Amino acid sequence: IAAAAFCPGHSFAAPGEPSYVADEDEEEWGDDDDEEGWGDEGGDDFGFENTVDVTDIKIDTEASNREWELSLDGFVRSDTGVWMKRLQSNPFAKARQSLDLKFAYSYKFFSLVLAGHAEYDFAYLYDRDSYSQEDLESYEYLVQLRDAYLKFGFDSWELVLGQQIITWGEGDVLSPIDVINTRDQREPGLADLDDIRVPALSTRLSYFFKGARYEFVVVHFPHYGMRPPPFGEFSPLPAALQSGPIRFDLDAIQSRKQFYYRDEPKGFSLDNQQYFFRFQYKGAGLDIAVHVA
């Protein structure tokens, strides 16, 4: 979905201020003596400057000086797709509608951020019996709490507590050290990196000093990302099972059993804590970063 705004090519200026400054080597443009009406305030009967009353323009100084801020924003998205290899039987691959909302409140040194994501894929309403239960559970709908954290800022210090997404590394497309947040890999390669990071319950402490940044992060719960069903279209498991000397009838197996991943370790314990540290310096012509995990 794309939205565009168009404004006619008129330039507006306050009374007494020319909207164009003429170049000495340029002929006739902005020359009050040679041009009739344009730029001449005395003889301009159709000047746009006369239609704008700048006395009605006010600056909300109270809002700019207040100590708190409150915002609620979001967006809707529509994502559609077609399966080329099954155009005859069921061509609908995706008709996903999603909604993202973000609430933010800050007061002096304190901030609260809450963000959520909800989606539903209408493609699974068509020929529903052709999908396995694992496919429906993985792709039909998703309600996810994204950012949910408290932030405290004191001079050069910043402390963030809660569920958060932390970009680790400098890569725009693929960063091998961006390992704090796991990924939504249900549709690998078909989504932007910023959309597939899974939030992690963590504590982040940062210190800033003269272009340098020191940051220490602890992730409290292990998370293994969101994966396609074991026998789904994007899963590597069917190809691995069929690559050996023994061939499995995957359709027959899946019709009798449901398959899920089991992750170990899981839950909260001192042994499951994950620790990360990074140092960054950005100066004149020199950027340095050291990451430890």
mmCIF file with all atom_site columns, N, CA, C and O in Angstrom, residues 170 211 279-290:
data_model
loop_
_atom_site.group_PDB
_atom_site.id
_atom_site.type_symbol
_atom_site.label_atom_id
_atom_site.label_alt_id
_atom_site.label_comp_id
_atom_site.label_asym_id
_atom_site.label_entity_id
_atom_site.label_seq_id
_atom_site.pdbx_PDB_ins_code
_atom_site.Cartn_x
_atom_site.Cartn_y
_atom_site.Cartn_z
_atom_site.occupancy
_atom_site.B_iso_or_equiv
_atom_site.pdbx_formal_charge
_atom_site.auth_seq_id
_atom_site.auth_comp_id
_atom_site.auth_asym_id
_atom_site.auth_atom_id
_atom_site.pdbx_PDB_model_num
ATOM 1  N N  . GLU A 1 170 ? 26.399 -3.623 12.960 1.00 0.00 ? 170 GLU A N  1
ATOM 2  C CA . GLU A 1 170 ? 26.241 -2.505 12.037 1.00 0.00 ? 170 GLU A CA 1
ATOM 3  C C  . GLU A 1 170 ? 25.726 -2.910 10.664 1.00 0.00 ? 170 GLU A C  1
ATOM 4  O O  . GLU A 1 170 ? 25.579 -2.074 9.798  1.00 0.00 ? 170 GLU A O  1
ATOM 5  N N  . GLY A 1 211 ? 31.631 10.549 22.584 1.00 0.00 ? 211 GLY A N  1
ATOM 6  C CA . GLY A 1 211 ? 31.620 9.771  21.357 1.00 0.00 ? 211 GLY A CA 1
ATOM 7  C C  . GLY A 1 211 ? 31.749 8.283  21.558 1.00 0.00 ? 211 GLY A C  1
ATOM 8  O O  . GLY A 1 211 ? 31.692 7.527  20.587 1.00 0.00 ? 211 GLY A O  1
ATOM 9  N N  . PHE A 1 279 ? 31.458 -2.141 22.998 1.00 0.00 ? 279 PHE A N  1
ATOM 10 C CA . PHE A 1 279 ? 32.056 -0.808 23.069 1.00 0.00 ? 279 PHE A CA 1
ATOM 11 C C  . PHE A 1 279 ? 32.050 -0.218 21.673 1.00 0.00 ? 279 PHE A C  1
ATOM 12 O O  . PHE A 1 279 ? 32.470 -0.872 20.707 1.00 0.00 ? 279 PHE A O  1
ATOM 13 N N  . GLN A 1 280 ? 31.566 1.003  21.555 1.00 0.00 ? 280 GLN A N  1
ATOM 14 C CA . GLN A 1 280 ? 31.523 1.684  20.269 1.00 0.00 ? 280 GLN A CA 1
ATOM 15 C C  . GLN A 1 280 ? 32.109 3.081  20.407 1.00 0.00 ? 280 GLN A C  1
ATOM 16 O O  . GLN A 1 280 ? 31.855 3.771  21.395 1.00 0.00 ? 280 GLN A O  1
ATOM 17 N N  . TYR A 1 281 ? 32.888 3.461  19.408 1.00 0.00 ? 281 TYR A N  1
ATOM 18 C CA . TYR A 1 281 ? 33.410 4.822  19.346 1.00 0.00 ? 281 TYR A CA 1
ATOM 19 C C  . TYR A 1 281 ? 33.229 5.344  17.930 1.00 0.00 ? 281 TYR A C  1
ATOM 20 O O  . TYR A 1 281 ? 33.619 4.684  16.952 1.00 0.00 ? 281 TYR A O  1
ATOM 21 N N  . LYS A 1 282 ? 32.634 6.521  17.818 1.00 0.00 ? 282 LYS A N  1
ATOM 22 C CA . LYS A 1 282 ? 32.439 7.161  16.527 1.00 0.00 ? 282 LYS A CA 1
ATOM 23 C C  . LYS A 1 282 ? 33.022 8.560  16.600 1.00 0.00 ? 282 LYS A C  1
ATOM 24 O O  . LYS A 1 282 ? 32.500 9.430  17.288 1.00 0.00 ? 282 LYS A O  1
ATOM 25 N N  . GLY A 1 283 ? 34.134 8.741  15.890 1.00 0.00 ? 283 GLY A N  1
ATOM 26 C CA . GLY A 1 283 ? 34.812 10.034 15.882 1.00 0.00 ? 283 GLY A CA 1
ATOM 27 C C  . GLY A 1 283 ? 34.983 10.569 14.489 1.00 0.00 ? 283 GLY A C  1
ATOM 28 O O  . GLY A 1 283 ? 34.337 10.126 13.538 1.00 0.00 ? 283 GLY A O  1
ATOM 29 N N  . ALA A 1 284 ? 35.891 11.530 14.358 1.00 0.00 ? 284 ALA A N  1
ATOM 30 C CA . ALA A 1 284 ? 36.142 12.165 13.064 1.00 0.00 ? 284 ALA A CA 1
ATOM 31 C C  . ALA A 1 284 ? 36.934 11.217 12.173 1.00 0.00 ? 284 ALA A C  1
ATOM 32 O O  . ALA A 1 284 ? 38.135 11.049 12.338 1.00 0.00 ? 284 ALA A O  1
ATOM 33 N N  . GLY A 1 285 ? 36.240 10.537 11.260 1.00 0.00 ? 285 GLY A N  1
ATOM 34 C CA . GLY A 1 285 ? 36.901 9.647  10.323 1.00 0.00 ? 285 GLY A CA 1
ATOM 35 C C  . GLY A 1 285 ? 37.252 8.285  10.876 1.00 0.00 ? 285 GLY A C  1
ATOM 36 O O  . GLY A 1 285 ? 37.961 7.529  10.204 1.00 0.00 ? 285 GLY A O  1
ATOM 37 N N  . LEU A 1 286 ? 36.782 7.966  12.072 1.00 0.00 ? 286 LEU A N  1
ATOM 38 C CA . LEU A 1 286 ? 37.140 6.688  12.675 1.00 0.00 ? 286 LEU A CA 1
ATOM 39 C C  . LEU A 1 286 ? 35.979 6.131  13.480 1.00 0.00 ? 286 LEU A C  1
ATOM 40 O O  . LEU A 1 286 ? 35.441 6.799  14.357 1.00 0.00 ? 286 LEU A O  1
ATOM 41 N N  . ASP A 1 287 ? 35.572 4.897  13.147 1.00 0.00 ? 287 ASP A N  1
ATOM 42 C CA . ASP A 1 287 ? 34.550 4.168  13.903 1.00 0.00 ? 287 ASP A CA 1
ATOM 43 C C  . ASP A 1 287 ? 35.149 2.860  14.387 1.00 0.00 ? 287 ASP A C  1
ATOM 44 O O  . ASP A 1 287 ? 35.771 2.136  13.608 1.00 0.00 ? 287 ASP A O  1
ATOM 45 N N  . ILE A 1 288 ? 34.980 2.575  15.672 1.00 0.00 ? 288 ILE A N  1
ATOM 46 C CA . ILE A 1 288 ? 35.489 1.339  16.260 1.00 0.00 ? 288 ILE A CA 1
ATOM 47 C C  . ILE A 1 288 ? 34.371 0.691  17.055 1.00 0.00 ? 288 ILE A C  1
ATOM 48 O O  . ILE A 1 288 ? 33.639 1.369  17.761 1.00 0.00 ? 288 ILE A O  1
ATOM 49 N N  . ALA A 1 289 ? 34.238 -0.624 16.943 1.00 0.00 ? 289 ALA A N  1
ATOM 50 C CA . ALA A 1 289 ? 33.235 -1.366 17.727 1.00 0.00 ? 289 ALA A CA 1
ATOM 51 C C  . ALA A 1 289 ? 33.832 -2.695 18.141 1.00 0.00 ? 289 ALA A C  1
ATOM 52 O O  . ALA A 1 289 ? 34.458 -3.383 17.334 1.00 0.00 ? 289 ALA A O  1
ATOM 53 N N  . VAL A 1 290 ? 33.627 -3.044 19.402 1.00 0.00 ? 290 VAL A N  1
ATOM 54 C CA . VAL A 1 290 ? 34.056 -4.325 19.946 1.00 0.00 ? 290 VAL A CA 1
ATOM 55 C C  . VAL A 1 290 ? 32.844 -4.981 20.572 1.00 0.00 ? 290 VAL A C  1
ATOM 56 O O  . VAL A 1 290 ? 32.160 -4.387 21.418 1.00 0.00 ? 290 VAL A O  1
#
